[in-house]
Tab-separated table of C-alpha atoms (C1' of nucleotides) in Angstrom:
chain	number	residue	atom	x	y	z
W	1	UNK	CA	-2.258	2.035	13.892
W	2	UNK	CA	-3.136	5.566	15.219
W	3	UNK	CA	-6.421	5.495	13.192
W	4	UNK	CA	-8.953	7.854	15.144
W	5	UNK	CA	-10.273	5.448	17.643
W	6	UNK	CA	-13.925	4.420	15.883
W	7	UNK	CA	-17.581	3.684	18.547
W	8	UNK	CA	-19.565	1.916	15.493
W	9	UNK	CA	-19.811	-1.368	17.919
W	10	UNK	CA	-20.503	0.082	21.045
W	11	UNK	CA	-22.984	-1.638	23.183
W	12	UNK	CA	-24.356	1.988	24.314
W	13	UNK	CA	-26.463	3.596	21.985
W	14	UNK	CA	-25.186	7.001	22.292
W	15	UNK	CA	-21.589	6.245	21.067
W	16	UNK	CA	-22.963	4.694	18.543
W	17	UNK	CA	-24.725	7.978	17.327
W	18	UNK	CA	-21.423	10.227	18.068
W	19	UNK	CA	-19.738	7.697	15.979
W	20	UNK	CA	-21.990	9.238	13.063
W	21	UNK	CA	-22.247	12.446	13.478
W	22	UNK	CA	-20.398	13.667	15.792
W	23	UNK	CA	-17.708	15.281	14.376
W	24	UNK	CA	-17.442	19.436	14.666
W	25	UNK	CA	-19.193	19.769	11.448
W	26	UNK	CA	-21.476	16.166	10.917
W	27	UNK	CA	-23.792	17.778	13.175
W	28	UNK	CA	-23.892	21.693	11.493
W	29	UNK	CA	-24.006	20.701	8.068
W	30	UNK	CA	-27.954	18.161	9.254
W	31	UNK	CA	-28.512	21.789	11.632
W	32	UNK	CA	-28.453	23.637	7.878
W	33	UNK	CA	-29.947	20.128	6.117
W	34	UNK	CA	-33.440	21.287	8.590
W	35	UNK	CA	-32.532	25.362	7.275
W	36	UNK	CA	-33.553	23.836	3.695
W	37	UNK	CA	-29.736	23.956	2.790
W	38	UNK	CA	-29.594	21.770	0.374
W	39	UNK	CA	-26.666	21.946	-2.245
W	40	UNK	CA	-22.982	21.600	-1.504
W	41	UNK	CA	-22.743	25.727	-2.563
W	42	UNK	CA	-24.994	26.156	0.193
W	43	UNK	CA	-23.874	24.150	2.544
W	44	UNK	CA	-19.880	25.760	1.437
W	45	UNK	CA	-21.046	29.097	1.683
W	46	UNK	CA	-22.745	28.965	5.211
W	47	UNK	CA	-20.457	26.734	6.908
W	48	UNK	CA	-17.177	28.328	5.348
W	49	UNK	CA	-15.556	25.093	5.316
W	50	UNK	CA	-13.075	24.154	2.837
W	51	UNK	CA	-14.559	21.663	-0.170
W	52	UNK	CA	-12.355	19.024	0.520
W	53	UNK	CA	-13.648	17.848	3.812
W	54	UNK	CA	-17.558	19.110	2.735
W	55	UNK	CA	-16.808	16.530	0.212
W	56	UNK	CA	-15.770	14.266	2.402
W	57	UNK	CA	-18.685	14.789	5.097
W	58	UNK	CA	-21.433	14.684	2.993
W	59	UNK	CA	-20.389	11.249	1.555
W	60	UNK	CA	-19.670	9.647	5.447
W	61	UNK	CA	-23.469	10.525	6.195
W	62	UNK	CA	-24.366	9.418	3.143
W	63	UNK	CA	-23.499	6.740	3.798
W	64	UNK	CA	-24.654	6.734	7.479
W	65	UNK	CA	-27.785	7.237	6.031
W	66	UNK	CA	-28.537	10.483	7.338
W	67	UNK	CA	-28.083	12.484	3.656
W	68	UNK	CA	-29.881	11.038	0.648
W	69	UNK	CA	-28.128	12.442	-2.478
W	70	UNK	CA	-31.497	12.707	-4.768
W	71	UNK	CA	-31.762	14.618	-8.133
W	72	UNK	CA	-31.218	18.685	-8.201
W	73	UNK	CA	-35.297	19.873	-7.853
W	74	UNK	CA	-34.285	22.149	-10.607
W	75	UNK	CA	-33.730	20.392	-13.122
W	76	UNK	CA	-30.624	20.953	-13.612
W	77	UNK	CA	-28.212	17.561	-13.877
W	78	UNK	CA	-26.573	18.728	-10.555
W	79	UNK	CA	-27.124	16.831	-7.352
W	80	UNK	CA	-29.460	17.758	-3.235
W	81	UNK	CA	-28.522	16.105	-0.737
W	82	UNK	CA	-32.011	15.993	1.360
W	83	UNK	CA	-31.967	14.987	5.019
W	84	UNK	CA	-33.526	11.208	5.085
W	85	UNK	CA	-36.409	9.637	7.462
W	86	UNK	CA	-32.980	8.525	9.534
W	87	UNK	CA	-31.975	11.930	9.546
W	88	UNK	CA	-35.186	14.614	9.987
W	89	UNK	CA	-35.230	11.520	12.999
W	90	UNK	CA	-32.309	13.867	14.272
W	91	UNK	CA	-34.705	16.900	15.047
W	92	UNK	CA	-35.122	16.485	18.738
W	93	UNK	CA	-30.649	15.718	18.919
W	94	UNK	CA	-30.387	19.788	16.966
W	95	UNK	CA	-33.138	21.403	18.793
W	96	UNK	CA	-31.614	20.005	22.414
W	97	UNK	CA	-28.178	21.867	21.278
W	98	UNK	CA	-29.528	24.269	20.224
W	99	UNK	CA	-31.825	25.398	23.848
W	100	UNK	CA	-28.388	24.358	25.001
W	101	UNK	CA	-26.892	26.641	23.650
W	102	UNK	CA	-28.453	29.578	23.927
W	103	UNK	CA	-28.334	28.687	28.125
W	104	UNK	CA	-25.900	28.633	28.431
W	105	UNK	CA	-23.235	30.449	25.214
W	106	UNK	CA	-25.349	33.819	24.926
W	107	UNK	CA	-25.742	36.809	26.891
W	108	UNK	CA	-28.761	37.918	27.830
W	109	UNK	CA	-30.364	39.913	25.409
W	110	UNK	CA	-27.449	39.144	22.807
W	111	UNK	CA	-28.685	38.188	18.935
W	112	UNK	CA	-28.937	34.531	18.242
W	113	UNK	CA	-30.558	32.769	15.843
W	114	UNK	CA	-34.269	31.521	16.854
W	115	UNK	CA	-36.306	28.488	16.003
W	116	UNK	CA	-40.010	29.322	16.228
W	117	UNK	CA	-42.960	27.215	15.245
W	118	UNK	CA	-44.026	28.534	11.707
W	119	UNK	CA	-47.487	29.188	12.617
W	120	UNK	CA	-48.142	31.790	15.256
W	121	UNK	CA	-44.228	32.105	15.281
W	122	UNK	CA	-43.174	31.970	18.261
W	123	UNK	CA	-40.384	30.079	20.275
W	124	UNK	CA	-40.206	26.539	21.245
W	125	UNK	CA	-40.409	24.561	24.606
W	126	UNK	CA	-37.737	23.230	26.296
W	127	UNK	CA	-37.923	19.386	25.870
W	128	UNK	CA	-38.270	17.583	28.760
W	129	UNK	CA	-36.954	13.740	29.502
W	130	UNK	CA	-40.179	12.108	30.482
W	131	UNK	CA	-41.046	8.641	32.245
W	132	UNK	CA	-43.066	5.867	30.662
W	133	UNK	CA	-45.686	7.613	32.438
W	134	UNK	CA	-44.798	11.325	31.953
W	135	UNK	CA	-43.428	12.442	34.893
W	136	UNK	CA	-40.638	14.979	34.038
W	137	UNK	CA	-37.740	13.525	34.944
W	138	UNK	CA	-33.781	15.140	36.229
W	139	UNK	CA	-30.451	13.103	35.714
W	140	UNK	CA	-31.189	11.410	39.297
W	141	UNK	CA	-33.740	9.775	38.388
W	142	UNK	CA	-32.955	8.040	35.605
W	143	UNK	CA	-30.387	4.782	35.681
W	144	UNK	CA	-28.482	2.727	32.842
W	145	UNK	CA	-29.203	-0.927	32.782
W	146	UNK	CA	-25.943	-2.272	32.027
W	147	UNK	CA	-26.919	-4.652	29.192
W	148	UNK	CA	-30.156	-5.941	27.748
W	149	UNK	CA	-32.145	-8.471	26.331
W	150	UNK	CA	-34.411	-5.806	24.792
D	1	UNK	CA	-2.598	28.738	10.180
D	2	UNK	CA	-4.353	25.533	9.959
D	3	UNK	CA	-5.773	25.709	13.557
D	4	UNK	CA	-9.757	23.520	13.184
D	5	UNK	CA	-12.119	26.426	12.582
D	6	UNK	CA	-14.027	27.089	16.157
D	7	UNK	CA	-17.854	28.184	16.401
D	8	UNK	CA	-18.107	29.681	18.935
D	9	UNK	CA	-18.689	33.298	18.220
D	10	UNK	CA	-21.463	31.867	15.190
D	11	UNK	CA	-24.763	33.112	16.037
D	12	UNK	CA	-25.854	30.318	15.600
D	13	UNK	CA	-27.000	28.425	19.221
D	14	UNK	CA	-26.071	25.058	18.078
D	15	UNK	CA	-23.167	26.448	16.463
D	16	UNK	CA	-21.571	26.937	20.287
D	17	UNK	CA	-22.539	23.963	21.821
D	18	UNK	CA	-21.002	22.270	19.331
D	19	UNK	CA	-17.738	24.869	19.855
D	20	UNK	CA	-18.287	23.495	23.628
D	21	UNK	CA	-18.513	19.448	22.869
D	22	UNK	CA	-18.943	18.438	19.654
D	23	UNK	CA	-15.823	16.639	19.707
D	24	UNK	CA	-14.937	13.240	19.776
D	25	UNK	CA	-14.883	12.216	23.096
D	26	UNK	CA	-16.546	15.477	25.170
D	27	UNK	CA	-19.548	14.182	24.963
D	28	UNK	CA	-19.136	10.690	25.695
D	29	UNK	CA	-17.620	12.053	29.088
D	30	UNK	CA	-20.317	14.051	29.867
D	31	UNK	CA	-22.587	9.916	29.137
D	32	UNK	CA	-20.349	8.388	31.387
D	33	UNK	CA	-20.345	12.043	34.205
D	34	UNK	CA	-24.850	10.889	33.892
D	35	UNK	CA	-23.639	7.626	34.637
D	36	UNK	CA	-21.583	8.241	37.412
D	37	UNK	CA	-18.546	8.184	36.683
D	38	UNK	CA	-15.761	10.935	38.967
D	39	UNK	CA	-12.204	10.449	38.510
D	40	UNK	CA	-9.473	9.732	36.148
D	41	UNK	CA	-9.267	7.096	36.280
D	42	UNK	CA	-13.361	5.701	35.773
D	43	UNK	CA	-13.534	7.954	32.326
D	44	UNK	CA	-9.969	6.430	30.919
D	45	UNK	CA	-10.745	2.842	31.610
D	46	UNK	CA	-14.503	3.379	30.691
D	47	UNK	CA	-13.700	5.155	27.534
D	48	UNK	CA	-10.643	3.550	26.456
D	49	UNK	CA	-8.956	6.830	25.389
D	50	UNK	CA	-5.390	7.760	25.905
D	51	UNK	CA	-4.405	9.272	29.055
D	52	UNK	CA	-3.515	12.593	27.615
D	53	UNK	CA	-5.935	13.045	24.995
D	54	UNK	CA	-8.829	12.558	28.619
D	55	UNK	CA	-6.601	14.870	30.509
D	56	UNK	CA	-7.100	18.012	27.344
D	57	UNK	CA	-10.808	17.098	27.086
D	58	UNK	CA	-11.915	17.450	30.895
D	59	UNK	CA	-9.400	20.299	31.164
D	60	UNK	CA	-11.921	21.681	27.818
D	61	UNK	CA	-14.341	20.836	29.787
D	62	UNK	CA	-13.665	22.103	32.879
D	63	UNK	CA	-13.331	25.898	31.360
D	64	UNK	CA	-16.659	25.721	29.211
D	65	UNK	CA	-17.868	24.981	32.618
D	66	UNK	CA	-19.218	21.746	32.343
D	67	UNK	CA	-17.703	19.272	34.374
D	68	UNK	CA	-15.768	20.712	37.982
D	69	UNK	CA	-13.030	19.987	39.784
D	70	UNK	CA	-13.857	19.039	43.232
D	71	UNK	CA	-11.999	17.032	45.784
D	72	UNK	CA	-12.830	13.784	46.232
D	73	UNK	CA	-15.971	12.643	47.870
D	74	UNK	CA	-14.174	9.807	49.727
D	75	UNK	CA	-11.910	12.019	51.754
D	76	UNK	CA	-8.253	10.949	49.902
D	77	UNK	CA	-6.211	13.946	48.347
D	78	UNK	CA	-7.020	13.241	44.566
D	79	UNK	CA	-10.350	14.908	42.840
D	80	UNK	CA	-13.183	13.988	40.651
D	81	UNK	CA	-14.838	16.008	37.589
D	82	UNK	CA	-18.709	16.731	38.138
D	83	UNK	CA	-20.997	17.659	36.159
D	84	UNK	CA	-21.887	21.602	36.898
D	85	UNK	CA	-26.049	22.808	36.707
D	86	UNK	CA	-24.770	23.959	32.626
D	87	UNK	CA	-22.893	19.546	32.199
D	88	UNK	CA	-26.727	18.949	33.862
D	89	UNK	CA	-28.729	20.853	31.537
D	90	UNK	CA	-27.150	18.354	28.854
D	91	UNK	CA	-28.807	15.589	29.637
D	92	UNK	CA	-31.778	16.541	26.617
D	93	UNK	CA	-28.815	16.384	24.203
D	94	UNK	CA	-27.408	13.391	25.474
D	95	UNK	CA	-31.134	11.236	25.668
D	96	UNK	CA	-31.465	12.638	22.391
D	97	UNK	CA	-29.011	11.059	21.104
D	98	UNK	CA	-28.983	7.810	22.756
D	99	UNK	CA	-33.293	8.022	21.663
D	100	UNK	CA	-31.109	8.031	17.609
D	101	UNK	CA	-28.791	5.569	18.408
D	102	UNK	CA	-31.032	3.313	19.817
D	103	UNK	CA	-33.529	3.812	17.381
D	104	UNK	CA	-31.337	3.655	14.243
D	105	UNK	CA	-28.127	2.070	14.866
D	106	UNK	CA	-29.032	-1.529	16.733
D	107	UNK	CA	-30.654	-4.530	15.161
D	108	UNK	CA	-34.124	-5.679	16.551
D	109	UNK	CA	-33.452	-7.397	19.690
D	110	UNK	CA	-29.303	-6.632	19.516
D	111	UNK	CA	-28.269	-6.014	23.374
D	112	UNK	CA	-27.774	-2.174	24.350
D	113	UNK	CA	-27.839	-0.515	27.136
D	114	UNK	CA	-30.445	1.382	28.606
D	115	UNK	CA	-31.740	4.847	30.334
D	116	UNK	CA	-34.407	3.936	32.647
D	117	UNK	CA	-36.436	5.303	34.796
D	118	UNK	CA	-35.441	4.917	38.647
D	119	UNK	CA	-38.190	4.258	40.135
D	120	UNK	CA	-40.369	2.777	37.530
D	121	UNK	CA	-37.205	0.492	36.082
D	122	UNK	CA	-39.229	1.848	32.666
D	123	UNK	CA	-38.211	3.526	29.575
D	124	UNK	CA	-38.397	6.765	28.740
D	125	UNK	CA	-40.884	8.052	26.978
D	126	UNK	CA	-39.099	9.213	23.093
D	127	UNK	CA	-38.462	13.350	23.174
D	128	UNK	CA	-40.842	14.761	21.961
D	129	UNK	CA	-40.257	18.784	19.757
D	130	UNK	CA	-43.560	20.797	21.270
D	131	UNK	CA	-44.857	24.056	20.361
D	132	UNK	CA	-45.141	26.674	23.181
D	133	UNK	CA	-48.846	25.194	22.935
D	134	UNK	CA	-47.928	22.642	23.284
D	135	UNK	CA	-48.282	20.983	19.227
D	136	UNK	CA	-46.203	18.411	18.782
D	137	UNK	CA	-44.138	19.854	16.094
D	138	UNK	CA	-41.841	17.870	12.939
D	139	UNK	CA	-38.631	19.666	11.543
D	140	UNK	CA	-41.425	20.869	8.790
D	141	UNK	CA	-43.751	22.968	11.323
D	142	UNK	CA	-40.292	25.623	12.431
D	143	UNK	CA	-38.437	27.640	10.138
D	144	UNK	CA	-35.406	29.750	11.411
D	145	UNK	CA	-35.572	33.719	12.628
D	146	UNK	CA	-32.120	34.086	11.343
D	147	UNK	CA	-32.048	37.160	14.141
D	148	UNK	CA	-33.161	38.280	16.592
D	149	UNK	CA	-32.390	40.382	19.300
D	150	UNK	CA	-35.198	38.620	21.526
Y	1	DC	C1'	-19.583	28.541	-28.858
Y	2	DA	C1'	-17.455	31.572	-24.808
Y	3	DC	C1'	-17.090	32.499	-20.799
Y	4	DG	C1'	-19.354	32.807	-15.556
Y	5	DA	C1'	-20.955	29.147	-12.351
Y	6	DT	C1'	-21.360	25.160	-10.002
Y	7	DG	C1'	-19.673	20.835	-7.548
Y	8	DG	C1'	-15.718	18.834	-6.860
Y	9	DT	C1'	-10.074	16.718	-6.982
Y	10	DT	C1'	-4.969	17.523	-5.471
Y	11	DG	C1'	-0.848	18.141	-2.948
Y	12	DC	C1'	1.311	20.756	0.701
Y	13	DA	C1'	1.750	22.061	5.804
Y	14	DA	C1'	0.693	22.587	10.147
Y	15	DC	C1'	-2.453	20.703	13.309
Y	16	DA	C1'	-4.295	16.865	16.195
Y	17	DT	C1'	-4.675	11.910	17.903
Y	18	DG	C1'	-3.278	7.493	19.554
Y	19	DC	C1'	0.320	5.047	21.428
Y	20	DT	C1'	4.190	4.246	24.700
Y	21	DA	C1'	7.820	4.633	27.931
Y	22	DC	C1'	8.556	7.802	31.978
Y	23	DC	C1'	6.980	10.196	36.745
Y	24	DA	C1'	5.510	12.044	40.695
Y	25	DA	C1'	2.414	12.256	44.791
Y	26	DA	C1'	-0.617	9.686	47.260
Y	27	DA	C1'	-2.580	5.075	49.200
Y	28	DT	C1'	-1.385	0.365	50.820
Y	29	DA	C1'	1.373	-3.381	52.618
Y	30	DG	C1'	4.386	-5.009	55.587
A	1	DC	C1'	8.973	4.473	57.838
A	2	DT	C1'	9.903	1.851	53.802
A	3	DA	C1'	8.728	-0.564	49.859
A	4	DT	C1'	5.127	-1.566	46.666
A	5	DT	C1'	1.159	-0.227	44.263
A	6	DT	C1'	-2.615	3.050	42.852
A	7	DT	C1'	-3.509	7.612	40.903
A	8	DG	C1'	-3.434	10.650	37.931
A	9	DG	C1'	-0.904	12.554	35.391
A	10	DT	C1'	3.405	14.340	30.760
A	11	DA	C1'	7.167	13.433	26.240
A	12	DG	C1'	8.317	12.078	22.664
A	13	DC	C1'	6.623	9.984	17.969
A	14	DA	C1'	4.238	8.108	14.203
A	15	DT	C1'	0.567	8.825	11.433
A	16	DG	C1'	-3.754	10.300	10.909
A	17	DT	C1'	-6.610	14.279	10.075
A	18	DT	C1'	-8.246	18.919	9.150
A	19	DG	C1'	-7.369	23.486	5.809
A	20	DC	C1'	-5.562	26.170	2.822
A	21	DA	C1'	-4.637	26.826	-2.480
A	22	DA	C1'	-4.117	25.687	-7.035
A	23	DC	C1'	-6.593	23.305	-10.134
A	24	DC	C1'	-9.738	21.128	-13.273
A	25	DA	C1'	-14.445	19.180	-14.954
A	26	DT	C1'	-18.746	19.230	-16.196
A	27	DC	C1'	-23.200	22.283	-16.234
A	28	DG	C1'	-25.571	26.492	-17.685
A	29	DT	C1'	-26.180	30.854	-20.269
A	30	DG	C1'	-25.913	34.189	-23.289
DNA sequence: CACGATGGTTGCAACATGCTACCAAAATAG
DNA sequence: CTATTTTGGTAGCATGTTGCAACCATCGTG
């Protein structure tokens, strides 16, 4: 078999996350969902993705509990795809990717879509990795415990 | 052409990030790099990835400025792959994915690798999305400004 | 009912992935 | 210095996945 490698049984949480959302389209679908997209056609137009691919992705995202298929909010017979609590918990992931992209792949002053605080219209704080007692941590300040029975 | 769609010219920072690291292996390579892997063989054994795939991924990660190829630290003639500042800036992304995976894809008490504060050996705080003035923000508290000249 | 919009499915060609075998340079053993 | 092992790849093939275009059933609207 030459099936794509899966990580859903890995002992590493990062691997299991990547298994659920780590392909080219899933994260962008989730981003659009945070941005208010709900309908098949909305995702399709926004992303420019082929319809069969979008169908497959929506299915796996529903299967992994990130999205949920619900009756359309406008009362029509169509269905909509909305974030579950598990999907909404991806918010820090999307924000982290957004901030990394802003800082590393745009020239100074180059226009780009921007996520802002709805109440004040201002940009968000950069995400910070903090220790239990609130110190800012850099990568070198942390280490991985290979396994733990929690 | 049926080439895989690229997002490197998207106006959305999330899309450009996904373009750089959004495939099945790149994020796991970066995770291993944070965890101390430097040599080709280390990545290969740790991930179980085919060598030709690893070669290709390391090349693209170097090309996009996430990794850098440097002379081996042990004085040998081999090369090592280390995170650039741009790569190290992915720390919040990895931490966010790790926390999401821990909370959503492990049964209570199921063992998994764990990222801890090196100084105190304790787990990290959950990442928080904060407004400029320090309020905790949920997805609904934010909105996307489609374009802005910064 | 007729017609467009919506939300798909199907088939095909091209590309990407995984596997195995092979290989050259560097390190190491003798 | 020679033989062997380790390291870091490359090449070729079979199969899986992606993207595209065509087709189609259902829903909504006039």
